[in-house]
XYZ file of C-alpha atoms in Angstrom:
354
model
C -55.350 -44.834 19.340
C -52.867 -44.452 17.187
C -52.594 -42.839 14.055
C -52.364 -44.717 10.967
C -48.589 -43.608 9.049
C -49.455 -40.565 6.461
C -49.401 -41.904 2.693
C -47.372 -41.520 -0.331
C -47.852 -38.112 -1.578
C -49.977 -36.995 1.597
C -48.349 -33.867 3.030
C -47.045 -33.931 6.938
C -49.111 -31.888 9.544
C -47.629 -33.479 12.526
C -45.575 -30.707 14.525
C -43.122 -33.565 15.500
C -42.863 -34.049 11.133
C -41.724 -30.600 10.452
C -38.657 -28.981 9.969
C -37.133 -25.264 10.660
C -37.325 -23.632 7.926
C -34.050 -22.335 6.421
C -33.435 -19.082 5.105
C -33.916 -17.910 1.593
C -31.729 -16.390 -0.647
C -33.445 -12.635 0.295
C -32.977 -12.991 3.586
C -29.335 -13.948 3.206
C -28.317 -11.622 0.711
C -30.185 -8.783 2.683
C -26.620 -9.128 5.685
C -24.658 -9.626 2.912
C -25.695 -6.029 0.853
C -25.708 -3.938 3.685
C -22.360 -4.974 4.524
C -21.084 -4.015 1.316
C -22.543 -0.605 1.092
C -22.225 0.260 4.930
C -18.172 0.248 3.804
C -19.448 1.451 0.667
C -19.987 4.309 2.193
C -17.969 4.471 4.690
C -15.050 4.799 2.026
C -16.452 7.401 0.271
C -16.723 8.890 3.708
C -13.246 9.019 4.233
C -12.070 9.647 0.036
C -14.027 13.119 0.980
C -12.160 13.348 3.950
C -8.740 13.436 2.383
C -10.085 15.534 -0.813
C -10.709 18.094 1.711
C -7.779 18.052 3.985
C -5.242 17.743 1.279
C -7.062 20.293 -0.561
C -6.603 22.902 2.609
C -3.460 21.734 4.572
C -1.535 22.010 1.359
C -2.182 25.588 1.107
C -0.626 26.408 3.967
C 2.831 24.896 2.989
C 5.392 27.330 2.959
C 5.973 29.295 -0.591
C 4.915 31.108 -3.338
C 4.275 28.470 -6.581
C 4.715 31.722 -8.510
C 7.690 32.807 -7.397
C 9.172 29.481 -6.991
C 9.139 28.782 -10.955
C 9.684 32.449 -12.132
C 13.209 31.854 -9.616
C 16.334 33.313 -11.430
C 14.596 35.347 -14.498
C 13.424 38.417 -14.946
C 9.407 38.259 -14.701
C 7.873 42.055 -13.606
C 4.820 42.124 -11.444
C 1.968 42.012 -14.294
C 3.746 38.531 -15.649
C 3.208 37.152 -12.288
C 0.205 38.163 -12.071
C -0.961 36.938 -15.712
C 0.696 33.650 -14.133
C -1.394 34.282 -10.778
C -4.468 33.704 -13.363
C -3.825 30.743 -15.039
C -3.381 29.064 -12.384
C -6.186 30.434 -10.496
C -4.350 31.657 -7.680
C -6.273 34.786 -7.619
C -9.274 33.537 -6.304
C -10.283 33.177 -3.274
C -10.008 30.207 -1.079
C -13.708 28.793 -1.504
C -13.932 29.201 -5.671
C -10.747 27.583 -6.097
C -12.073 24.356 -4.209
C -15.067 23.998 -5.914
C -13.519 23.744 -9.042
C -10.745 21.295 -7.176
C -13.841 19.614 -6.740
C -15.704 20.256 -10.145
C -12.282 18.563 -11.915
C -12.111 15.807 -9.517
C -15.852 14.652 -10.565
C -14.739 15.055 -14.338
C -11.212 12.894 -13.316
C -9.190 15.953 -14.225
C -6.000 16.064 -11.387
C -5.401 19.582 -12.582
C -2.160 21.227 -13.687
C 1.294 20.955 -12.860
C 2.741 24.150 -12.533
C 6.824 23.464 -12.666
C 6.288 20.491 -15.725
C 2.950 22.878 -17.294
C 1.903 19.665 -17.922
C -1.998 17.452 -16.883
C -1.539 16.315 -13.597
C -2.656 12.730 -14.883
C -0.504 12.241 -17.889
C 2.853 12.712 -15.384
C 0.937 9.845 -13.145
C 0.598 7.948 -16.110
C 3.516 8.185 -17.133
C 5.315 7.822 -13.545
C 2.921 4.791 -12.449
C 5.853 2.273 -14.159
C 8.685 2.401 -12.347
C 6.846 2.859 -8.922
C 5.036 -0.864 -9.070
C 7.988 -2.175 -10.299
C 9.877 -1.177 -7.345
C 7.270 -0.877 -5.072
C 5.739 -3.846 -6.231
C 8.500 -5.998 -6.249
C 9.647 -4.197 -2.170
C 6.220 -5.370 -0.961
C 6.141 -9.032 -2.714
C 9.638 -9.923 -1.326
C 9.406 -8.481 2.190
C 6.228 -9.901 2.742
C 6.914 -13.752 1.486
C 10.632 -12.781 3.875
C 9.023 -11.861 7.176
C 5.714 -14.652 6.506
C 8.987 -17.267 6.589
C 10.332 -15.809 9.325
C 7.868 -15.078 11.248
C 5.982 -18.695 10.725
C 9.828 -20.182 12.036
C 9.911 -17.747 15.065
C 6.808 -18.130 15.894
C 6.498 -21.831 16.121
C 9.320 -21.863 18.573
C 9.415 -19.042 20.572
C 11.728 -18.254 22.279
C 14.517 -20.021 21.136
C 17.860 -19.030 18.893
C 16.385 -18.686 15.555
C 12.960 -16.183 17.331
C 15.327 -14.345 19.390
C 18.185 -13.688 16.274
C 14.986 -13.194 14.020
C 12.936 -10.955 16.014
C 16.055 -8.834 17.050
C 17.542 -8.658 13.692
C 14.077 -7.052 12.135
C 14.102 -4.576 14.954
C 16.499 -3.874 14.436
C 16.254 -2.476 10.666
C 12.510 -1.694 11.139
C 14.130 1.054 13.738
C 16.813 2.258 11.175
C 15.752 5.191 9.023
C 15.377 4.349 5.309
C 17.089 7.839 4.023
C 19.923 7.033 6.234
C 20.198 3.159 5.388
C 19.664 4.150 1.322
C 22.271 6.015 1.721
C 24.857 3.365 3.760
C 24.170 1.117 1.107
C 25.298 3.609 -1.625
C 28.604 3.950 0.321
C 29.133 0.502 1.062
C 28.381 -0.936 -1.914
C 27.913 1.613 -4.992
C 30.300 4.736 -4.540
C 33.865 2.695 -4.901
C 35.531 3.852 -1.585
C 37.879 1.851 0.325
C 38.261 -1.810 -0.539
C 34.705 -2.480 -1.645
C 33.765 -2.074 -5.485
C 30.977 0.025 -6.705
C 28.901 -2.787 -7.469
C 25.657 -1.551 -8.008
C 24.399 1.847 -9.754
C 24.082 4.763 -7.443
C 20.911 6.247 -8.617
C 18.413 5.722 -11.359
C 16.232 3.038 -13.492
C 18.353 1.950 -16.493
C 21.936 2.772 -17.448
C 21.345 5.196 -20.828
C 23.688 2.552 -22.344
C 21.334 0.114 -22.568
C 18.538 0.902 -25.021
C 16.717 -2.295 -25.513
C 16.953 -6.155 -25.063
C 18.263 -8.141 -22.356
C 20.265 -5.346 -21.657
C 18.037 -2.906 -20.575
C 16.059 -5.584 -18.319
C 19.285 -6.197 -16.691
C 20.603 -2.749 -15.874
C 16.409 -2.350 -14.645
C 17.601 -5.088 -12.323
C 20.782 -4.366 -11.607
C 19.878 -0.301 -10.500
C 16.472 -2.344 -7.963
C 18.903 -3.954 -6.264
C 20.264 -1.536 -3.393
C 16.314 0.173 -3.128
C 14.567 -3.184 -3.557
C 16.612 -4.216 -0.533
C 16.440 -0.824 1.711
C 12.475 -1.366 1.214
C 11.990 -4.869 2.488
C 14.951 -4.163 5.402
C 12.819 -2.116 6.384
C 9.251 -3.538 5.878
C 9.777 -7.201 6.202
C 9.669 -6.649 10.456
C 5.375 -5.908 10.208
C 5.248 -9.070 8.474
C 7.290 -11.392 11.124
C 5.671 -9.631 13.854
C 2.503 -10.149 13.473
C 3.131 -13.598 12.076
C 4.767 -14.694 15.020
C 1.808 -13.309 17.309
C -0.701 -15.157 15.564
C 1.223 -18.199 15.320
C 2.129 -18.127 19.052
C -1.723 -18.009 19.799
C -2.518 -21.048 17.245
C -0.234 -23.246 18.923
C -2.116 -24.225 21.824
C -5.320 -24.582 19.778
C -6.908 -28.535 19.407
C -7.554 -29.164 16.328
C -2.791 -28.824 16.421
C -3.352 -31.619 19.485
C -5.604 -33.974 17.051
C -3.675 -33.661 14.670
C -0.592 -34.526 16.025
C -2.343 -37.521 17.620
C -2.800 -38.008 14.300
C 0.720 -39.184 13.332
C 1.668 -36.346 11.267
C 4.968 -34.984 11.603
C 5.578 -31.826 13.263
C 6.743 -29.739 9.748
C 3.018 -30.970 8.129
C 1.314 -29.638 11.382
C 3.140 -26.020 10.929
C 2.969 -26.083 7.641
C -0.889 -27.448 6.764
C -2.760 -26.842 9.495
C -1.328 -23.151 11.904
C 0.336 -21.598 9.266
C -2.947 -21.264 6.802
C -4.945 -19.831 10.505
C -2.504 -17.602 11.200
C -2.338 -15.894 8.156
C -5.716 -14.530 8.595
C -4.609 -11.959 10.329
C -2.223 -10.604 7.999
C -4.656 -9.925 5.256
C -5.405 -6.411 5.813
C -1.387 -5.670 6.489
C -1.285 -7.241 3.008
C -4.132 -5.247 1.541
C -2.909 -2.040 2.956
C 0.808 -2.614 1.891
C -0.652 -2.858 -1.237
C -2.649 0.344 -1.611
C 1.130 2.126 -0.594
C 2.471 0.263 -3.863
C 0.237 2.971 -5.682
C 2.456 5.909 -3.736
C 5.817 4.206 -3.611
C 8.507 4.858 -0.773
C 9.796 8.720 -1.433
C 12.545 8.074 0.818
C 14.227 5.706 -1.313
C 13.271 6.516 -4.964
C 14.378 10.239 -3.696
C 17.863 8.886 -2.130
C 18.184 6.188 -5.346
C 17.043 8.953 -8.075
C 14.497 6.272 -8.968
C 12.029 7.687 -11.890
C 8.660 6.580 -9.620
C 5.799 8.758 -7.958
C 7.434 9.296 -4.767
C 10.158 11.188 -6.328
C 7.725 12.857 -8.302
C 5.722 14.114 -5.309
C 9.272 15.551 -3.697
C 10.076 17.568 -6.507
C 6.283 18.987 -5.848
C 6.604 19.490 -1.853
C 9.968 21.477 -3.274
C 8.370 24.338 -5.433
C 5.265 23.840 -4.491
C 3.803 22.629 -6.905
C -0.389 22.411 -6.124
C -1.493 21.010 -8.627
C 0.298 18.035 -9.170
C 0.847 17.221 -4.934
C -2.912 17.454 -4.267
C -3.534 15.249 -7.350
C -0.869 12.560 -5.968
C -2.161 13.101 -2.672
C -5.596 11.972 -3.592
C -4.453 9.408 -6.266
C -2.210 8.017 -2.943
C -5.060 8.151 -0.030
C -7.328 6.276 -3.303
C -4.956 3.600 -3.302
C -4.926 2.663 0.106
C -8.637 3.176 0.978
C -9.509 1.023 -2.260
C -7.702 -1.770 -0.652
C -8.466 -1.484 2.722
C -12.558 -2.270 0.992
C -11.276 -4.913 -0.490
C -9.728 -6.345 2.525
C -13.155 -5.853 3.934
C -15.171 -7.518 1.775
C -12.221 -10.176 1.525
C -11.901 -11.162 5.168
C -15.825 -12.573 5.187
C -14.929 -15.143 3.258
C -11.847 -15.995 4.541
C -12.820 -16.041 8.150
C -16.283 -17.294 8.799
C -16.880 -15.948 11.582
C -17.084 -12.334 10.846
C -19.617 -13.414 8.547
C -22.698 -10.631 8.367
């Protein structure tokens, strides 16, 4: 006996007519929320660990801040003790940490011993030059490394691959300060047969006060430090991109693209390179976090008025308030960019979605 088909509008009750239930928004929202909360919790714990470690590690640095501030001056013992009391250095270590932590909760990074100014104001004053220099260097290094890495990885073992890899590894192994000093001797000092093509340090010529002269002067001052930074950094992107593209070369979708008649250059640019970029996302975000911290050695060698040079000047005293505040800002920027990388990566690669 056969069963008549259901009339229009009549619900179907047979098992053969049922469709599997799709997960609702609530079922999809919970894993995503747990993933985001887990990453946020990890970031908060990491930042707290950095704050604690930074506070106590800087306290064991050799040197007396008060003695360094009063060096070369006739200061009595009572005056030195008064300075210790003003900066809270006469308090027990645990009390100094509690005062420091409570200040961080109010976004108060403390006061610089040597500059006698709030650390937050000093950071904002030197943040622009650092972002300009390190941001430009990071952008150029990223584009150069990805471009050369894609070309090297597409034909591994070739002359271009061997040349690019050898040059990149050479500059990667060179000490940053040595390369910077070498460029100053060759291109800035004007000795021998080479004239002084670029300034030896600073950010802008004092005579170029405003307008296009100031912009051109800043660009001229940036050539040597940016070149130093790019030469040392771009090898990271080249090697990772090269390795990723070599892994993608044997994929089935590339074989299919070639079978459709696409040129080799189009297969590489449209299909292989976008998938090979995924492993470099984390490295790009981490280096973006380091843009805020700047390049301490590069800024110091070229006297660039950024956060890196400010950090170096604080270490020489030691200026505990300044180095602690900068250390927290540097660590927070890297942790924040690492968090963003964790949140963005699942959007780029469906295989790691929660």
